[in-house]
Amino acid sequence: MRLLSGYFIEAYRHRILNIHPSLLPAFPGLDAHKQVLKHGVKWTGCTVHFVDESLDGGPIIAQRIVPVLDNDTEETLSERILEQEHKLYAEALAQIVGGNYEVVGRRVIARRSSREA
């Protein structure tokens, strides 16, 4: 895991996606599951975001919530989050490939289709 150069990011801005096993901006970087359990939060999840120059700090495309159970270990929590990551990444990728969004500051906003209007 490493940060990409500003030059590289600028060449591909809003075209590189990352998935992270927490509800960013909470618990960025490595060991997200360990951080979640250490802090005693009741809910966590996963986030798909655009990659920018910061660590897990790009505009958020989509998130999915996962409860933290009282008997969770890093492994059990990781398994449940990974299950949601697989679904969420496919949904976020479809949205981005379809071009049905706009980036406003740090927010990724889904545009309404003409059928929804």
Short mmCIF file of N, CA and C in Angstrom, two decimals:
data_model
loop_
_atom_site.label_atom_id
_atom_site.label_comp_id
_atom_site.label_asym_id
_atom_site.label_seq_id
_atom_site.Cartn_x
_atom_site.Cartn_y
_atom_site.Cartn_z
N MET A 1 0.85 -1.17 0.00
CA MET A 1 0.00 0.00 0.00
C MET A 1 0.90 1.23 0.00
N ARG A 2 0.64 2.14 -0.95
CA ARG A 2 1.42 3.36 -1.01
C ARG A 2 0.62 4.47 -1.63
N LEU A 3 1.04 5.69 -1.34
CA LEU A 3 0.41 6.86 -1.96
C LEU A 3 0.99 7.03 -3.36
N LEU A 4 0.14 7.39 -4.29
CA LEU A 4 0.58 7.65 -5.66
C LEU A 4 1.04 9.09 -5.78
N SER A 5 1.91 9.34 -6.74
CA SER A 5 2.43 10.70 -6.91
C SER A 5 1.33 11.65 -7.37
N GLY A 6 1.50 12.90 -7.04
CA GLY A 6 0.55 13.92 -7.47
C GLY A 6 0.46 13.99 -8.99
N TYR A 7 1.58 13.79 -9.66
CA TYR A 7 1.62 13.81 -11.12
C TYR A 7 0.74 12.69 -11.68
N PHE A 8 0.87 11.49 -11.13
CA PHE A 8 0.07 10.35 -11.59
C PHE A 8 -1.41 10.58 -11.29
N ILE A 9 -1.69 11.03 -10.08
CA ILE A 9 -3.09 11.28 -9.70
C ILE A 9 -3.73 12.30 -10.62
N GLU A 10 -3.01 13.38 -10.91
CA GLU A 10 -3.57 14.43 -11.76
C GLU A 10 -3.89 13.89 -13.16
N ALA A 11 -3.05 12.99 -13.67
CA ALA A 11 -3.28 12.42 -15.00
C ALA A 11 -4.53 11.54 -15.03
N TYR A 12 -4.90 10.97 -13.89
CA TYR A 12 -6.03 10.04 -13.82
C TYR A 12 -7.07 10.44 -12.78
N ARG A 13 -7.15 11.72 -12.47
CA ARG A 13 -8.07 12.20 -11.43
C ARG A 13 -9.50 11.73 -11.72
N HIS A 14 -10.14 11.21 -10.68
CA HIS A 14 -11.52 10.70 -10.73
C HIS A 14 -11.68 9.52 -11.69
N ARG A 15 -10.59 8.79 -11.89
CA ARG A 15 -10.65 7.57 -12.71
C ARG A 15 -10.05 6.36 -12.00
N ILE A 16 -9.50 6.55 -10.80
CA ILE A 16 -8.92 5.44 -10.04
C ILE A 16 -9.79 5.25 -8.80
N LEU A 17 -10.29 4.04 -8.61
CA LEU A 17 -11.14 3.73 -7.47
C LEU A 17 -10.38 2.85 -6.48
N ASN A 18 -10.72 3.00 -5.22
CA ASN A 18 -10.17 2.16 -4.16
C ASN A 18 -11.33 1.72 -3.26
N ILE A 19 -11.17 0.54 -2.68
CA ILE A 19 -12.14 0.10 -1.68
C ILE A 19 -11.40 -0.04 -0.36
N HIS A 20 -12.06 0.41 0.70
CA HIS A 20 -11.43 0.39 2.02
C HIS A 20 -12.42 -0.23 3.02
N PRO A 21 -11.91 -1.07 3.94
CA PRO A 21 -12.80 -1.77 4.87
C PRO A 21 -13.18 -0.99 6.12
N SER A 22 -13.64 0.24 5.93
CA SER A 22 -14.23 1.01 7.03
C SER A 22 -15.11 2.08 6.42
N LEU A 23 -15.87 2.74 7.26
CA LEU A 23 -16.69 3.86 6.81
C LEU A 23 -15.83 5.12 6.88
N LEU A 24 -15.10 5.37 5.80
CA LEU A 24 -14.24 6.55 5.78
C LEU A 24 -15.07 7.80 5.98
N PRO A 25 -14.57 8.81 6.63
CA PRO A 25 -13.16 9.02 6.95
C PRO A 25 -12.68 8.34 8.23
N ALA A 26 -13.51 7.54 8.89
CA ALA A 26 -13.07 6.84 10.09
C ALA A 26 -12.15 5.67 9.72
N PHE A 27 -11.10 5.50 10.46
CA PHE A 27 -10.19 4.37 10.39
C PHE A 27 -9.51 4.18 9.03
N PRO A 28 -8.83 5.21 8.53
CA PRO A 28 -8.09 5.07 7.28
C PRO A 28 -6.81 4.26 7.50
N GLY A 29 -6.18 3.90 6.41
CA GLY A 29 -4.88 3.21 6.49
C GLY A 29 -5.01 1.74 6.82
N LEU A 30 -3.91 1.20 7.33
CA LEU A 30 -3.84 -0.23 7.64
C LEU A 30 -4.59 -0.58 8.92
N ASP A 31 -4.91 -1.86 9.05
CA ASP A 31 -5.50 -2.41 10.27
C ASP A 31 -6.84 -1.78 10.65
N ALA A 32 -7.68 -1.53 9.67
CA ALA A 32 -8.97 -0.90 9.95
C ALA A 32 -9.81 -1.73 10.91
N HIS A 33 -9.84 -3.06 10.74
CA HIS A 33 -10.66 -3.91 11.61
C HIS A 33 -10.16 -3.83 13.05
N LYS A 34 -8.86 -3.83 13.22
CA LYS A 34 -8.27 -3.72 14.56
C LYS A 34 -8.64 -2.38 15.19
N GLN A 35 -8.59 -1.31 14.40
CA GLN A 35 -8.94 0.01 14.89
C GLN A 35 -10.41 0.06 15.33
N VAL A 36 -11.27 -0.53 14.51
CA VAL A 36 -12.71 -0.56 14.81
C VAL A 36 -12.97 -1.23 16.15
N LEU A 37 -12.39 -2.41 16.33
CA LEU A 37 -12.61 -3.16 17.57
C LEU A 37 -12.00 -2.43 18.78
N LYS A 38 -10.84 -1.83 18.60
CA LYS A 38 -10.18 -1.10 19.69
C LYS A 38 -11.02 0.09 20.15
N HIS A 39 -11.68 0.76 19.21
CA HIS A 39 -12.46 1.96 19.55
C HIS A 39 -13.88 1.64 20.02
N GLY A 40 -14.31 0.40 19.88
CA GLY A 40 -15.60 0.00 20.42
C GLY A 40 -16.81 0.53 19.66
N VAL A 41 -16.63 0.85 18.38
CA VAL A 41 -17.78 1.34 17.63
C VAL A 41 -18.78 0.22 17.39
N LYS A 42 -20.01 0.57 17.18
CA LYS A 42 -21.07 -0.42 16.99
C LYS A 42 -21.35 -0.71 15.51
N TRP A 43 -20.90 0.21 14.65
CA TRP A 43 -21.13 0.05 13.21
C TRP A 43 -19.85 0.39 12.47
N THR A 44 -19.57 -0.35 11.43
CA THR A 44 -18.46 -0.07 10.53
C THR A 44 -18.96 -0.39 9.14
N GLY A 45 -18.09 -0.72 8.23
CA GLY A 45 -18.53 -1.06 6.89
C GLY A 45 -17.40 -0.96 5.90
N CYS A 46 -17.74 -0.53 4.70
CA CYS A 46 -16.75 -0.39 3.65
C CYS A 46 -17.08 0.82 2.80
N THR A 47 -16.05 1.34 2.15
CA THR A 47 -16.17 2.56 1.36
C THR A 47 -15.46 2.38 0.04
N VAL A 48 -16.10 2.79 -1.05
CA VAL A 48 -15.43 2.92 -2.35
C VAL A 48 -15.25 4.41 -2.57
N HIS A 49 -14.02 4.80 -2.90
CA HIS A 49 -13.73 6.22 -3.08
C HIS A 49 -12.76 6.41 -4.24
N PHE A 50 -12.75 7.63 -4.76
CA PHE A 50 -11.74 7.98 -5.74
C PHE A 50 -10.41 8.15 -5.02
N VAL A 51 -9.35 7.75 -5.67
CA VAL A 51 -8.01 7.92 -5.12
C VAL A 51 -7.55 9.34 -5.39
N ASP A 52 -7.01 9.97 -4.35
CA ASP A 52 -6.38 11.27 -4.52
C ASP A 52 -5.01 11.22 -3.87
N GLU A 53 -4.41 12.37 -3.61
CA GLU A 53 -3.05 12.41 -3.08
C GLU A 53 -2.97 12.02 -1.60
N SER A 54 -4.09 11.95 -0.92
CA SER A 54 -4.09 11.63 0.51
C SER A 54 -4.36 10.16 0.75
N LEU A 55 -4.13 9.72 1.98
CA LEU A 55 -4.37 8.33 2.36
C LEU A 55 -5.85 8.11 2.62
N ASP A 56 -6.51 7.35 1.75
CA ASP A 56 -7.93 7.02 1.90
C ASP A 56 -8.80 8.26 2.08
N GLY A 57 -8.44 9.34 1.35
CA GLY A 57 -9.14 10.59 1.57
C GLY A 57 -9.89 11.14 0.37
N GLY A 58 -9.93 10.41 -0.74
CA GLY A 58 -10.59 10.92 -1.93
C GLY A 58 -12.10 10.94 -1.78
N PRO A 59 -12.77 11.61 -2.71
CA PRO A 59 -14.24 11.71 -2.67
C PRO A 59 -14.91 10.32 -2.59
N ILE A 60 -15.87 10.21 -1.69
CA ILE A 60 -16.55 8.94 -1.44
C ILE A 60 -17.64 8.71 -2.48
N ILE A 61 -17.57 7.55 -3.12
CA ILE A 61 -18.55 7.17 -4.14
C ILE A 61 -19.72 6.42 -3.50
N ALA A 62 -19.41 5.45 -2.63
CA ALA A 62 -20.47 4.63 -2.02
C ALA A 62 -19.96 4.01 -0.73
N GLN A 63 -20.89 3.70 0.16
CA GLN A 63 -20.57 3.04 1.42
C GLN A 63 -21.63 2.00 1.74
N ARG A 64 -21.22 1.01 2.51
CA ARG A 64 -22.14 -0.01 2.99
C ARG A 64 -21.87 -0.23 4.47
N ILE A 65 -22.91 -0.32 5.28
CA ILE A 65 -22.80 -0.45 6.73
C ILE A 65 -22.82 -1.93 7.15
N VAL A 66 -21.99 -2.26 8.13
CA VAL A 66 -21.92 -3.60 8.72
C VAL A 66 -21.91 -3.43 10.23
N PRO A 67 -22.77 -4.16 10.95
CA PRO A 67 -22.76 -4.05 12.42
C PRO A 67 -21.51 -4.72 13.00
N VAL A 68 -21.04 -4.18 14.11
CA VAL A 68 -19.96 -4.80 14.86
C VAL A 68 -20.62 -5.59 15.99
N LEU A 69 -20.44 -6.89 15.97
CA LEU A 69 -21.07 -7.76 16.97
C LEU A 69 -20.21 -7.87 18.22
N ASP A 70 -20.83 -8.11 19.34
CA ASP A 70 -20.10 -8.17 20.62
C ASP A 70 -19.00 -9.22 20.63
N ASN A 71 -19.19 -10.31 19.90
CA ASN A 71 -18.20 -11.39 19.91
C ASN A 71 -17.29 -11.36 18.68
N ASP A 72 -17.28 -10.26 17.94
CA ASP A 72 -16.45 -10.18 16.75
C ASP A 72 -14.96 -10.23 17.07
N THR A 73 -14.24 -10.87 16.18
CA THR A 73 -12.78 -10.81 16.14
C THR A 73 -12.42 -10.07 14.85
N GLU A 74 -11.15 -9.76 14.68
CA GLU A 74 -10.74 -9.13 13.43
C GLU A 74 -11.14 -10.01 12.25
N GLU A 75 -11.00 -11.31 12.40
CA GLU A 75 -11.29 -12.25 11.32
C GLU A 75 -12.78 -12.31 10.98
N THR A 76 -13.64 -12.41 11.99
CA THR A 76 -15.08 -12.51 11.70
C THR A 76 -15.61 -11.21 11.13
N LEU A 77 -15.13 -10.09 11.67
CA LEU A 77 -15.55 -8.79 11.15
C LEU A 77 -15.07 -8.62 9.71
N SER A 78 -13.84 -9.00 9.46
CA SER A 78 -13.26 -8.91 8.12
C SER A 78 -14.07 -9.71 7.11
N GLU A 79 -14.49 -10.90 7.48
CA GLU A 79 -15.28 -11.75 6.57
C GLU A 79 -16.60 -11.09 6.19
N ARG A 80 -17.29 -10.53 7.19
CA ARG A 80 -18.58 -9.89 6.90
C ARG A 80 -18.41 -8.64 6.06
N ILE A 81 -17.37 -7.87 6.32
CA ILE A 81 -17.13 -6.67 5.53
C ILE A 81 -16.74 -7.04 4.11
N LEU A 82 -15.89 -8.05 3.95
CA LEU A 82 -15.46 -8.47 2.61
C LEU A 82 -16.65 -8.87 1.75
N GLU A 83 -17.60 -9.54 2.33
CA GLU A 83 -18.82 -9.93 1.61
C GLU A 83 -19.52 -8.69 1.04
N GLN A 84 -19.59 -7.63 1.83
CA GLN A 84 -20.22 -6.39 1.37
C GLN A 84 -19.34 -5.63 0.38
N GLU A 85 -18.02 -5.72 0.56
CA GLU A 85 -17.10 -5.06 -0.37
C GLU A 85 -17.30 -5.56 -1.80
N HIS A 86 -17.47 -6.87 -1.95
CA HIS A 86 -17.66 -7.43 -3.29
C HIS A 86 -18.89 -6.85 -3.98
N LYS A 87 -19.96 -6.70 -3.24
CA LYS A 87 -21.19 -6.15 -3.80
C LYS A 87 -21.05 -4.65 -4.07
N LEU A 88 -20.50 -3.93 -3.10
CA LEU A 88 -20.40 -2.48 -3.20
C LEU A 88 -19.49 -2.04 -4.33
N TYR A 89 -18.36 -2.72 -4.50
CA TYR A 89 -17.42 -2.32 -5.55
C TYR A 89 -18.07 -2.44 -6.93
N ALA A 90 -18.81 -3.52 -7.15
CA ALA A 90 -19.49 -3.71 -8.43
C ALA A 90 -20.52 -2.60 -8.66
N GLU A 91 -21.28 -2.25 -7.63
CA GLU A 91 -22.27 -1.18 -7.76
C GLU A 91 -21.61 0.18 -8.05
N ALA A 92 -20.56 0.48 -7.31
CA ALA A 92 -19.86 1.76 -7.50
C ALA A 92 -19.21 1.83 -8.89
N LEU A 93 -18.61 0.75 -9.32
CA LEU A 93 -17.98 0.71 -10.63
C LEU A 93 -19.02 0.91 -11.73
N ALA A 94 -20.17 0.29 -11.60
CA ALA A 94 -21.24 0.47 -12.60
C ALA A 94 -21.68 1.93 -12.65
N GLN A 95 -21.78 2.57 -11.50
CA GLN A 95 -22.18 3.98 -11.47
C GLN A 95 -21.14 4.86 -12.18
N ILE A 96 -19.87 4.62 -11.91
CA ILE A 96 -18.81 5.44 -12.49
C ILE A 96 -18.68 5.17 -13.99
N VAL A 97 -18.69 3.92 -14.39
CA VAL A 97 -18.60 3.59 -15.81
C VAL A 97 -19.79 4.15 -16.57
N GLY A 98 -20.95 4.15 -15.94
CA GLY A 98 -22.15 4.70 -16.57
C GLY A 98 -22.14 6.22 -16.66
N GLY A 99 -21.21 6.87 -15.95
CA GLY A 99 -21.10 8.31 -16.00
C GLY A 99 -22.24 9.04 -15.31
N ASN A 100 -22.98 8.33 -14.49
CA ASN A 100 -24.17 8.90 -13.85
C ASN A 100 -23.83 9.54 -12.50
N TYR A 101 -22.87 10.46 -12.51
CA TYR A 101 -22.44 11.09 -11.26
C TYR A 101 -21.73 12.40 -11.58
N GLU A 102 -21.54 13.20 -10.54
CA GLU A 102 -20.68 14.37 -10.63
C GLU A 102 -19.95 14.51 -9.31
N VAL A 103 -18.74 15.03 -9.37
CA VAL A 103 -17.94 15.26 -8.17
C VAL A 103 -18.09 16.73 -7.81
N VAL A 104 -18.57 16.98 -6.61
CA VAL A 104 -18.74 18.34 -6.11
C VAL A 104 -17.94 18.43 -4.82
N GLY A 105 -16.78 19.06 -4.89
CA GLY A 105 -15.89 19.09 -3.73
C GLY A 105 -15.44 17.69 -3.40
N ARG A 106 -15.73 17.26 -2.18
CA ARG A 106 -15.37 15.89 -1.76
C ARG A 106 -16.53 14.92 -1.89
N ARG A 107 -17.62 15.36 -2.49
CA ARG A 107 -18.81 14.51 -2.61
C ARG A 107 -18.97 13.99 -4.03
N VAL A 108 -19.37 12.75 -4.15
CA VAL A 108 -19.75 12.16 -5.42
C VAL A 108 -21.27 12.05 -5.38
N ILE A 109 -21.92 12.75 -6.28
CA ILE A 109 -23.37 12.83 -6.27
C ILE A 109 -23.92 12.11 -7.50
N ALA A 110 -24.83 11.16 -7.25
CA ALA A 110 -25.47 10.44 -8.35
C ALA A 110 -26.45 11.37 -9.03
N ARG A 111 -26.38 11.41 -10.34
CA ARG A 111 -27.36 12.20 -11.11
C ARG A 111 -28.61 11.37 -11.28
N ARG A 112 -29.71 12.05 -11.27
CA ARG A 112 -30.98 11.36 -11.54
C ARG A 112 -31.09 11.12 -13.05
N SER A 113 -31.51 9.94 -13.40
CA SER A 113 -31.72 9.64 -14.81
C SER A 113 -32.99 10.36 -15.30
N SER A 114 -33.13 10.49 -16.60
CA SER A 114 -34.31 11.15 -17.14
C SER A 114 -35.58 10.37 -16.79
N ARG A 115 -35.46 9.06 -16.55
CA ARG A 115 -36.62 8.26 -16.15
C ARG A 115 -37.06 8.57 -14.74
N GLU A 116 -36.11 9.00 -13.87
CA GLU A 116 -36.43 9.30 -12.48
C GLU A 116 -36.98 10.71 -12.30
N ALA A 117 -36.67 11.59 -13.24
CA ALA A 117 -37.04 13.00 -13.10
C ALA A 117 -38.53 13.22 -13.18
#
